[in-house]
Short mmCIF file of C-alpha atoms in Angstrom, two decimals:
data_model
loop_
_atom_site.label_atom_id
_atom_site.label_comp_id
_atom_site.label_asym_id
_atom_site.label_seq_id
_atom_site.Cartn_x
_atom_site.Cartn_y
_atom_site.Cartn_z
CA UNK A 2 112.04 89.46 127.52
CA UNK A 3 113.77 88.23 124.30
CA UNK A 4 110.29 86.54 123.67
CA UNK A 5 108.51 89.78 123.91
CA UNK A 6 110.81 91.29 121.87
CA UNK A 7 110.94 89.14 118.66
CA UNK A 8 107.74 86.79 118.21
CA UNK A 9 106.90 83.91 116.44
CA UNK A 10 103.51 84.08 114.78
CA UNK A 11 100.85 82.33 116.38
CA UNK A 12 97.83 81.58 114.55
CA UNK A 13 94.87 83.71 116.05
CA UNK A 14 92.36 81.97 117.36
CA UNK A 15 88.27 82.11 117.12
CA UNK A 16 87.23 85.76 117.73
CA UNK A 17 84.81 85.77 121.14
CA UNK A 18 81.53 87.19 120.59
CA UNK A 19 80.98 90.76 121.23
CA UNK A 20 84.68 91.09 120.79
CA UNK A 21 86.57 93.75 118.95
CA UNK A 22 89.97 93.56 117.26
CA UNK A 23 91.32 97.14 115.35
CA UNK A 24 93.82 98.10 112.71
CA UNK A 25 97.05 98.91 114.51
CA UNK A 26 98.88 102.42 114.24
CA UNK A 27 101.48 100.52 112.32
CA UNK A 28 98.70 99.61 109.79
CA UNK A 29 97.14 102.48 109.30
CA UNK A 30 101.40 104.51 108.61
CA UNK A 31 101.59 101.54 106.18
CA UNK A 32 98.54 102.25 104.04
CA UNK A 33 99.92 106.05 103.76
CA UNK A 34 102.34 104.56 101.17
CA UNK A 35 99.11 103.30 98.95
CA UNK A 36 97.85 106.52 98.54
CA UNK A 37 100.67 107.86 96.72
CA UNK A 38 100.64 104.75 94.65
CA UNK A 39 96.73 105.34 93.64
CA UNK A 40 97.54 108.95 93.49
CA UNK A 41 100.16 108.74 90.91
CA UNK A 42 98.31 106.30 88.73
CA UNK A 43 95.11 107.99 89.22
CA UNK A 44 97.01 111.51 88.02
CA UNK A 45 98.54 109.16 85.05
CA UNK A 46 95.49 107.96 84.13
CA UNK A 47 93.67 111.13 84.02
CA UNK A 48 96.22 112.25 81.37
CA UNK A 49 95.54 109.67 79.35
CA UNK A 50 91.57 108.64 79.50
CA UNK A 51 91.13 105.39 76.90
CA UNK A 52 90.50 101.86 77.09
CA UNK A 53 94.46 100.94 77.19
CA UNK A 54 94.51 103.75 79.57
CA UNK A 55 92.15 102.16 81.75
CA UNK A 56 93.78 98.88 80.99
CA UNK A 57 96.81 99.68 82.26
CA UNK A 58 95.60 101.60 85.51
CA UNK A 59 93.78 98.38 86.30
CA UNK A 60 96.33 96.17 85.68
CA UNK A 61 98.75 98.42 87.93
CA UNK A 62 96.16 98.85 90.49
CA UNK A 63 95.53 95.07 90.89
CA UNK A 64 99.39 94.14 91.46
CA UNK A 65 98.72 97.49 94.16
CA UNK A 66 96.07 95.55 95.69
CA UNK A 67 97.17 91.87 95.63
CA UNK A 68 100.19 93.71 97.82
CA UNK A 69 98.08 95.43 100.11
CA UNK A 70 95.22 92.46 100.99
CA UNK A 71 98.56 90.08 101.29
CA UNK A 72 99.95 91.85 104.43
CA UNK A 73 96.20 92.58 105.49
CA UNK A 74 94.91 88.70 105.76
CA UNK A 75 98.52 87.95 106.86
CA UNK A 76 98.35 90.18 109.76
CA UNK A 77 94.73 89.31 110.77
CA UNK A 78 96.32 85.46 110.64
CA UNK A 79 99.02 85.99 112.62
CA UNK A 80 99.47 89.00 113.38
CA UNK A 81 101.83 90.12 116.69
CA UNK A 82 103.18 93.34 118.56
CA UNK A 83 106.85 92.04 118.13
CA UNK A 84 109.77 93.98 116.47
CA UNK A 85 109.34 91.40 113.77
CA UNK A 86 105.98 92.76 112.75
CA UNK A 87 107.47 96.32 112.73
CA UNK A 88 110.69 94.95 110.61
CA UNK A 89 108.83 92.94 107.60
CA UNK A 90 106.40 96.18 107.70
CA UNK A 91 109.38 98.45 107.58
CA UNK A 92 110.78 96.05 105.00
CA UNK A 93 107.85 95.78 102.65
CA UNK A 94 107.65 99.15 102.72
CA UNK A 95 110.61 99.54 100.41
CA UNK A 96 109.51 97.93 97.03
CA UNK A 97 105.82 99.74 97.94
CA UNK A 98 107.66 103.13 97.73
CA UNK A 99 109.38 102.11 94.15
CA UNK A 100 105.54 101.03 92.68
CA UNK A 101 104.91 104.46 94.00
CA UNK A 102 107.62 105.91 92.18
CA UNK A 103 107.52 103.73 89.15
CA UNK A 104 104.14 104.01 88.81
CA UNK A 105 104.43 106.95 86.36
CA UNK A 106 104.39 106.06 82.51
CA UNK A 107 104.29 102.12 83.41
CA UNK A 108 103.50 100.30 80.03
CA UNK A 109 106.31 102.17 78.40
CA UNK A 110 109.73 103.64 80.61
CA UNK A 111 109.31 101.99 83.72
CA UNK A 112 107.66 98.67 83.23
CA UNK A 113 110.55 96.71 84.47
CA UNK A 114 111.47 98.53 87.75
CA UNK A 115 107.70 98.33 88.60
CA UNK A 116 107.73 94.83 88.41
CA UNK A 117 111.03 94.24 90.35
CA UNK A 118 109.50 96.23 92.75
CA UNK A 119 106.44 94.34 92.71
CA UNK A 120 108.39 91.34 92.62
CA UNK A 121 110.14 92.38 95.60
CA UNK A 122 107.21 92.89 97.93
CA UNK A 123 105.61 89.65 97.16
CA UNK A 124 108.85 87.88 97.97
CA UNK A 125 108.72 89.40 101.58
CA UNK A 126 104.87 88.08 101.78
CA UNK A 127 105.67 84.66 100.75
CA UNK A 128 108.68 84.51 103.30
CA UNK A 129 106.12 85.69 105.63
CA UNK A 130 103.50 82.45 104.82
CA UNK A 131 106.89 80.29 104.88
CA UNK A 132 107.58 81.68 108.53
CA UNK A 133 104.05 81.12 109.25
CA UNK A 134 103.45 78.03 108.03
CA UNK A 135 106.94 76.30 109.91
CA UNK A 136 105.34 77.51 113.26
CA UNK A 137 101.59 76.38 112.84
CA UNK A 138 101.37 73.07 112.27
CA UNK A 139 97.61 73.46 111.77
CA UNK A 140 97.94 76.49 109.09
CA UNK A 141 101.18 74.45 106.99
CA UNK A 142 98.49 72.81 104.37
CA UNK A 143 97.56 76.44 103.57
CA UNK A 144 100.95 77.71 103.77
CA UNK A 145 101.94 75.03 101.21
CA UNK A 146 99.63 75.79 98.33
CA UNK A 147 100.31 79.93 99.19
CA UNK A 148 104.09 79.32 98.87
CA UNK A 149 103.43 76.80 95.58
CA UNK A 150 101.12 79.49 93.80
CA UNK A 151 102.52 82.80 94.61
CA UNK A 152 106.27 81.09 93.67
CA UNK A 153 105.16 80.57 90.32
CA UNK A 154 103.39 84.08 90.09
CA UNK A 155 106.95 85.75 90.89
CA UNK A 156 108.94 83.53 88.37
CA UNK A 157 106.77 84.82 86.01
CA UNK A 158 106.51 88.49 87.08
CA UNK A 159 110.80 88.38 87.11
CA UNK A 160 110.99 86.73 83.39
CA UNK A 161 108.81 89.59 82.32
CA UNK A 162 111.35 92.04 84.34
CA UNK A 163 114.14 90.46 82.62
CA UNK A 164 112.74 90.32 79.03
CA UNK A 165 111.56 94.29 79.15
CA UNK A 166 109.32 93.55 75.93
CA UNK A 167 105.60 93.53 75.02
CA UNK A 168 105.55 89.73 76.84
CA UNK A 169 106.36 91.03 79.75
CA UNK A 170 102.85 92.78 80.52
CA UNK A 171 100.81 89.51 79.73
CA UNK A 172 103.25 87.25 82.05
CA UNK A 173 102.56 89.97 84.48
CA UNK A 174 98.83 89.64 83.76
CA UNK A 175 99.03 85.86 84.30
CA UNK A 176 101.12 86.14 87.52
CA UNK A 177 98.45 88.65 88.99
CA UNK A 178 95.49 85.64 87.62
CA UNK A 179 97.56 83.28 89.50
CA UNK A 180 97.73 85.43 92.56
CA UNK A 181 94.00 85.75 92.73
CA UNK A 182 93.06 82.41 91.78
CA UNK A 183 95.93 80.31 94.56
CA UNK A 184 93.66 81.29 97.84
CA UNK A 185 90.08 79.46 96.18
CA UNK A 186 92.86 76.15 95.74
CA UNK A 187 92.87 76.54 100.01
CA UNK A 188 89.45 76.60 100.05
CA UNK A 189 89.02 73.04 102.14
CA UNK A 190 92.18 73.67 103.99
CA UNK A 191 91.00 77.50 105.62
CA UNK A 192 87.63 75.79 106.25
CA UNK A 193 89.52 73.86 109.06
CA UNK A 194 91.15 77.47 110.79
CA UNK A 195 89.40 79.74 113.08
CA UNK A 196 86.91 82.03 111.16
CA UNK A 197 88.39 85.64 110.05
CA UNK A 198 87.14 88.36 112.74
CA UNK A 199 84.37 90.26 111.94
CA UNK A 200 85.21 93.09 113.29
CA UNK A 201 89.06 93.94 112.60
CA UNK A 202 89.11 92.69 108.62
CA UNK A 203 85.84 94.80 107.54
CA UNK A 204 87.51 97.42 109.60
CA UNK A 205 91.23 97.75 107.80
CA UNK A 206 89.02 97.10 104.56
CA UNK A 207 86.54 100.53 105.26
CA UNK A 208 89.74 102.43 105.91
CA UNK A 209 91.45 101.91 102.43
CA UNK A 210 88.19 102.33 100.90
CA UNK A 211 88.26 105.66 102.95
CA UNK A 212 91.76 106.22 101.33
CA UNK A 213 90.11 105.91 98.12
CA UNK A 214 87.05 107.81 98.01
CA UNK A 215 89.76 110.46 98.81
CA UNK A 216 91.05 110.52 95.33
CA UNK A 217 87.12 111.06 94.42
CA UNK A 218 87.76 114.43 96.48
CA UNK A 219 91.12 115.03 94.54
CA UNK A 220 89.51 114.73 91.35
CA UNK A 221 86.66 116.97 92.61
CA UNK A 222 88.91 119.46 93.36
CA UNK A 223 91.52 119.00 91.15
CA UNK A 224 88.66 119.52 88.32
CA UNK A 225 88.03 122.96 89.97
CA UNK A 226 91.23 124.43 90.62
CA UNK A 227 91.42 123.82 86.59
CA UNK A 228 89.78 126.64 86.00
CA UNK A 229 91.57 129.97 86.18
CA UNK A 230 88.27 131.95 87.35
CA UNK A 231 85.84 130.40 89.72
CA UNK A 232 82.12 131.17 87.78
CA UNK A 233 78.84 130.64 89.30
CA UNK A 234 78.02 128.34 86.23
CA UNK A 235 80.80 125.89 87.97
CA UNK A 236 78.53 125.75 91.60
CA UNK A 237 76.14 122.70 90.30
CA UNK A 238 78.96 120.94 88.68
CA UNK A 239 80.69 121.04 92.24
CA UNK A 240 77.78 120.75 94.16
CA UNK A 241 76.66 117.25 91.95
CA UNK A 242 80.30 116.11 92.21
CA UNK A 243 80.05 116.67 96.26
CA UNK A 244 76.37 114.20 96.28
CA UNK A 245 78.16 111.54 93.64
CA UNK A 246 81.20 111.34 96.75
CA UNK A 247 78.74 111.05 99.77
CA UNK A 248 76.35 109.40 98.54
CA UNK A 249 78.95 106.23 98.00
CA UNK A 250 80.34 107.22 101.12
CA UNK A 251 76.77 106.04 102.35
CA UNK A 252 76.19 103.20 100.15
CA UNK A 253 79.32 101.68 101.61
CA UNK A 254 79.34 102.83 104.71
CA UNK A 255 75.56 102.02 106.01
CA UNK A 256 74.93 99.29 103.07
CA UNK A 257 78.29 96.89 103.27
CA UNK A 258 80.57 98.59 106.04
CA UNK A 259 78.18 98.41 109.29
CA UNK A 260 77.54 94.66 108.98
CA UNK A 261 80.33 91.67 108.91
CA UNK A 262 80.13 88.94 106.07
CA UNK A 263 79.04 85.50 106.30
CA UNK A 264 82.34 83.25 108.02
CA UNK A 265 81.87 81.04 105.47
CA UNK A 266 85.91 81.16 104.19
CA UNK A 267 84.65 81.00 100.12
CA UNK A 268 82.51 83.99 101.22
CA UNK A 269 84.61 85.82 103.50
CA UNK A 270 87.35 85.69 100.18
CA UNK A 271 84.88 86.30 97.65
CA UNK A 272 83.90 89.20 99.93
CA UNK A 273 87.14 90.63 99.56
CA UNK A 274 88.10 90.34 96.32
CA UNK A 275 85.32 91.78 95.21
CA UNK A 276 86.27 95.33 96.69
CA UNK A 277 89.30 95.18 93.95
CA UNK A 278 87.52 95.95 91.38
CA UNK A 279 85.22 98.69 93.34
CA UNK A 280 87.88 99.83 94.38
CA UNK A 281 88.89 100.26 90.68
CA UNK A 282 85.38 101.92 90.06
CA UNK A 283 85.91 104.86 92.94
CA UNK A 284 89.24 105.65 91.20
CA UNK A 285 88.34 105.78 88.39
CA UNK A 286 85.14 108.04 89.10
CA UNK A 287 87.35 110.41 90.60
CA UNK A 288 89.32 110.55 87.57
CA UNK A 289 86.02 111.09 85.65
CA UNK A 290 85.26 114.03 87.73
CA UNK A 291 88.13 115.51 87.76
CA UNK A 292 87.87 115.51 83.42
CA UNK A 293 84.27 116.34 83.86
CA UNK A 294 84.79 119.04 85.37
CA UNK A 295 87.72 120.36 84.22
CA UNK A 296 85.86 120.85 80.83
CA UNK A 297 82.41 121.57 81.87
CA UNK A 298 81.75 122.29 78.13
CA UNK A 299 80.25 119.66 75.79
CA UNK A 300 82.56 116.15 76.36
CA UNK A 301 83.29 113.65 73.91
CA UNK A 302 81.87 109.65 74.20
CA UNK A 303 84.91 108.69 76.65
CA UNK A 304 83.14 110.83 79.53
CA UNK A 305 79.87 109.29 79.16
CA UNK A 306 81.66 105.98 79.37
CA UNK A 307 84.16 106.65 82.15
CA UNK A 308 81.88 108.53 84.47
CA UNK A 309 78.48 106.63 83.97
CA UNK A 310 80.46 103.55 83.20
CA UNK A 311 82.60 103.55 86.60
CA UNK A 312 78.86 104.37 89.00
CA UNK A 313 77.21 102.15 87.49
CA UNK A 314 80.14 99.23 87.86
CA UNK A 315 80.22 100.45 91.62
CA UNK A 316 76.66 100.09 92.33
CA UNK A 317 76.81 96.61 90.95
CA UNK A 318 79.20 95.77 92.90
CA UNK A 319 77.91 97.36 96.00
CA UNK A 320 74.88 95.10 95.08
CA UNK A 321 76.94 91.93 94.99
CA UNK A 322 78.98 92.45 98.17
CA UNK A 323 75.94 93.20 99.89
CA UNK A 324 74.61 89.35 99.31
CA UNK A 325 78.06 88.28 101.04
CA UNK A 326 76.89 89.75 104.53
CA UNK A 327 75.87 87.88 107.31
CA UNK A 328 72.33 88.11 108.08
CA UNK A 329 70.93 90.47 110.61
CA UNK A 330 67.80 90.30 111.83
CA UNK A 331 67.77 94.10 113.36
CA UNK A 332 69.13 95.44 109.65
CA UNK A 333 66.33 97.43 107.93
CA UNK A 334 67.07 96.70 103.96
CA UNK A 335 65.74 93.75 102.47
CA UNK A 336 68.33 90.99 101.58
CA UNK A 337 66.93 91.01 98.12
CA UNK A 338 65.68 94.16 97.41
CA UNK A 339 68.32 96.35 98.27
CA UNK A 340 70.92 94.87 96.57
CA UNK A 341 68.60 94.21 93.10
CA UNK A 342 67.42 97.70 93.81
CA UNK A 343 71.52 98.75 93.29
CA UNK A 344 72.02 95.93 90.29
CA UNK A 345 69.71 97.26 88.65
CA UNK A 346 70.46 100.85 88.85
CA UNK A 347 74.01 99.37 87.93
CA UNK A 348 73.04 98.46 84.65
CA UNK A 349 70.95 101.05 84.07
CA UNK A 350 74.33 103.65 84.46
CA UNK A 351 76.18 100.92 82.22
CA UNK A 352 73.99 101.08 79.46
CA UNK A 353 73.78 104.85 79.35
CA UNK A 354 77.25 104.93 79.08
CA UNK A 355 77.19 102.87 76.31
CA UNK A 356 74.22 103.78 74.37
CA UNK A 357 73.05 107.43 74.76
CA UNK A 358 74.81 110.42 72.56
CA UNK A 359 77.95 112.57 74.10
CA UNK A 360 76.49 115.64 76.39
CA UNK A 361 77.02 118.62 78.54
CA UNK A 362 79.23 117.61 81.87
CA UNK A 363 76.09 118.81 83.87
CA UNK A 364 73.45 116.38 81.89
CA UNK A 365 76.39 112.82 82.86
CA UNK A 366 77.10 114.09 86.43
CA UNK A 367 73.12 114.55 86.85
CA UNK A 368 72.14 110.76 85.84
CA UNK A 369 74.65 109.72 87.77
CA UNK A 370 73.57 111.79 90.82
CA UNK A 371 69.71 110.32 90.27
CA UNK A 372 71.20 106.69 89.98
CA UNK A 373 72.85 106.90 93.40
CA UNK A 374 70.19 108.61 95.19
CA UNK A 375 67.59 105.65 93.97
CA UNK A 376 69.97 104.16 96.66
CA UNK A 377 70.19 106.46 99.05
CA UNK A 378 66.74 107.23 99.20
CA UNK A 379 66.02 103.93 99.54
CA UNK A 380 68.41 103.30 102.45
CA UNK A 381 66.79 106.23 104.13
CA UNK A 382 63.31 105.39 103.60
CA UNK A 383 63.85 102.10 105.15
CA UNK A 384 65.63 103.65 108.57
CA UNK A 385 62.44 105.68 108.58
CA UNK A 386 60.27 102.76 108.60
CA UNK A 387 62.60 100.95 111.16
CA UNK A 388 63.25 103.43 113.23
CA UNK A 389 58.51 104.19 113.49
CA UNK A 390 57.83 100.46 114.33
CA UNK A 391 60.15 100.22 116.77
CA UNK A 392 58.48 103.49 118.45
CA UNK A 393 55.47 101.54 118.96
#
């Protein structure tokens, strides 16, 4: 009974084919605390739309992340349905709620309570690879270089607490590099583990990239309600910001989302670091839209750069993960096409935003709606052409 009650963690083992493993209740009460992280520094960054701006969100977002994907690949590791999983939950939940509160105004008042609190959550993480490491022999070689890397990353992130100056933001900066960079130094050792699951991780990852194409529907509506009087002139602007939202809900969702990526463990991390920074990009579109139209009237260089910018970022990045998947042979986009086909119309969006002259909201939401519909039609045209040759 005692047993039941308070677990050690076992490492989990290979996943068996046709197998399914989902995100737990207590997973998906947990990830309530990120949105009103995202949704603070999304509203702070909308008040303030600049490169520093931007600079700052990002750097706040990634310490966000790193926090988030740290309890994630712990709990698909080792995860249990013991107290103890409930407790360092409950626990971590703490310094989450403080990056959620200090959050607001970070680069100036409250710098050094959000990296205390920051601080504070990773501590609970790496106590969580120590714990995991002394029961699992086969996992301590891993543990070891996790404990080594992300101990340095939190002396660093607590001298930049204690100094409160302007070196405090680029030791943070560092710790957060050294965060990312410590799980390619276990590289050899994770190639000797089970594989990830295929089926819970891409799972727990579609949900918080549910939780933040939300904030695309905050900004749409926040943008709105910013008018006193609701005028017919305001119906494309909403309509266009309603196709820019589903039609990344589709790129992810029936591009990246419906198929697993490759168990190679460089992949499978590659894989998902590289939804940080599109995660970054949906943010930071729905703060775009939210300006865009909020304004609707002519916009200065900043919106052509945040709102172009950001789609054409995420459909790069879409592109990229999509050469992580695993192969199928019953999935109807080309491996190569499909994701230059995205690339491309990346760069496209990046260099409008860059290069062509400040215009009307309804003119930047417009290429942006024809970029992401390349896409989309694609996607569609190719279900077509699946879906007639297997008629025959």
């Amino acid at each position: 009974m005692i047993k039941k009650i308070w677990q050690v963690p076992l490492l989990q083992k290979e996943e068996p084919q046709n197998s399914h493993r989902s995100a737990t209740w207590l997973e998906l009460f947990f990830d309530l605390f990120f949105v009103a992280v995202i949704g603070n520094l999304s509203h702070e960054l909308t008040k303030n739309i600049s490169l520093s701006g931007v600079e700052n969100f990002a750097i706040s977002f990634i310490a966000i992340w790193w926090i988030w994907i740290g309890i994630t690949i712990y709990n698909e590791r080792f995860e249990t349905d013991g107290i103890e999983n409930r407790l360092f939950t409950f626990l971590l939940m703490i310094p989450v709620t403080g990056l959620a509160i200090f959050s607001h105004n970070v680069t100036e008042g409250n710098l050094q309570n959000f990296l205390l609190s920051y601080m504070i959550a990773r501590i609970i993480i790496v106590l969580l690879w120590l714990r995991a490491g002394y029961h699992n022999k086969p996992f301590r070689p891993t543990s070891n270089i996790y404990i080594l890397g992300f101990s340095a990353s939190i002396l660093l992130v607590f001298a930049g607490a204690m100094l409160n100056s302007k070196i405090s933001l680029t030791l943070f900066l560092i710790a957060l590099i050294i965060d990312l960079a410590t799980p390619y130094f276990t590289l050899k050792q994770q190639a000797k583990l089970p594989h990830f699951t295929t089926s819970k991780l891409p799972e727990r990852f579609g949900l918080f990239t549910m939780i933040v194409l939300g904030e695309m529907v905050i900004g749409l509506i926040g943008g709105l309600s910013h008018h006193k009087h609701f005028s017919l002139d305001l119906l494309p602007l909403g309509i266009m910001g309603i196709v820019t939202i589903l039609g990344f809900w589709c790129l992810y969702f029936d591009f990246i989302a419906r198929r697993p990526f490759q168990p190679k463990i460089k992949v499978a991390i590659l894989w998902a670091n590289a939804h940080m920074p599109l995660m970054i990009a949906f943010v930071l579109i729905g703060v775009s839209l939210y300006n865009l139209l909020g304004s609707a009237s002519h916009l200065h260089k900043a919106a052509n750069l945040l709102h172009l910018g950001s789609i054409g970022f995420a459909l790069i990045l879409i592109g990229l993960l999509e050469l992580t998947l695993a192969k199928n042979p019953e999935n109807p986009h080309h491996p190569l096409l499909s994701p230059a086909l995205k690339i491309c119309s990346g760069v496209v969006g990046i260099f409008l935003a860059f290069f062509t002259f400040p215009h009307s909201a309804g003119v930047i939401m417009l290429s942006g709606v024809v970029l992401i519909a390349i896409n989309v039609t694609y996607g569609i045209y190719r279900w077509i052409q699946q879906n007639k040759a297997s008629s025959f």
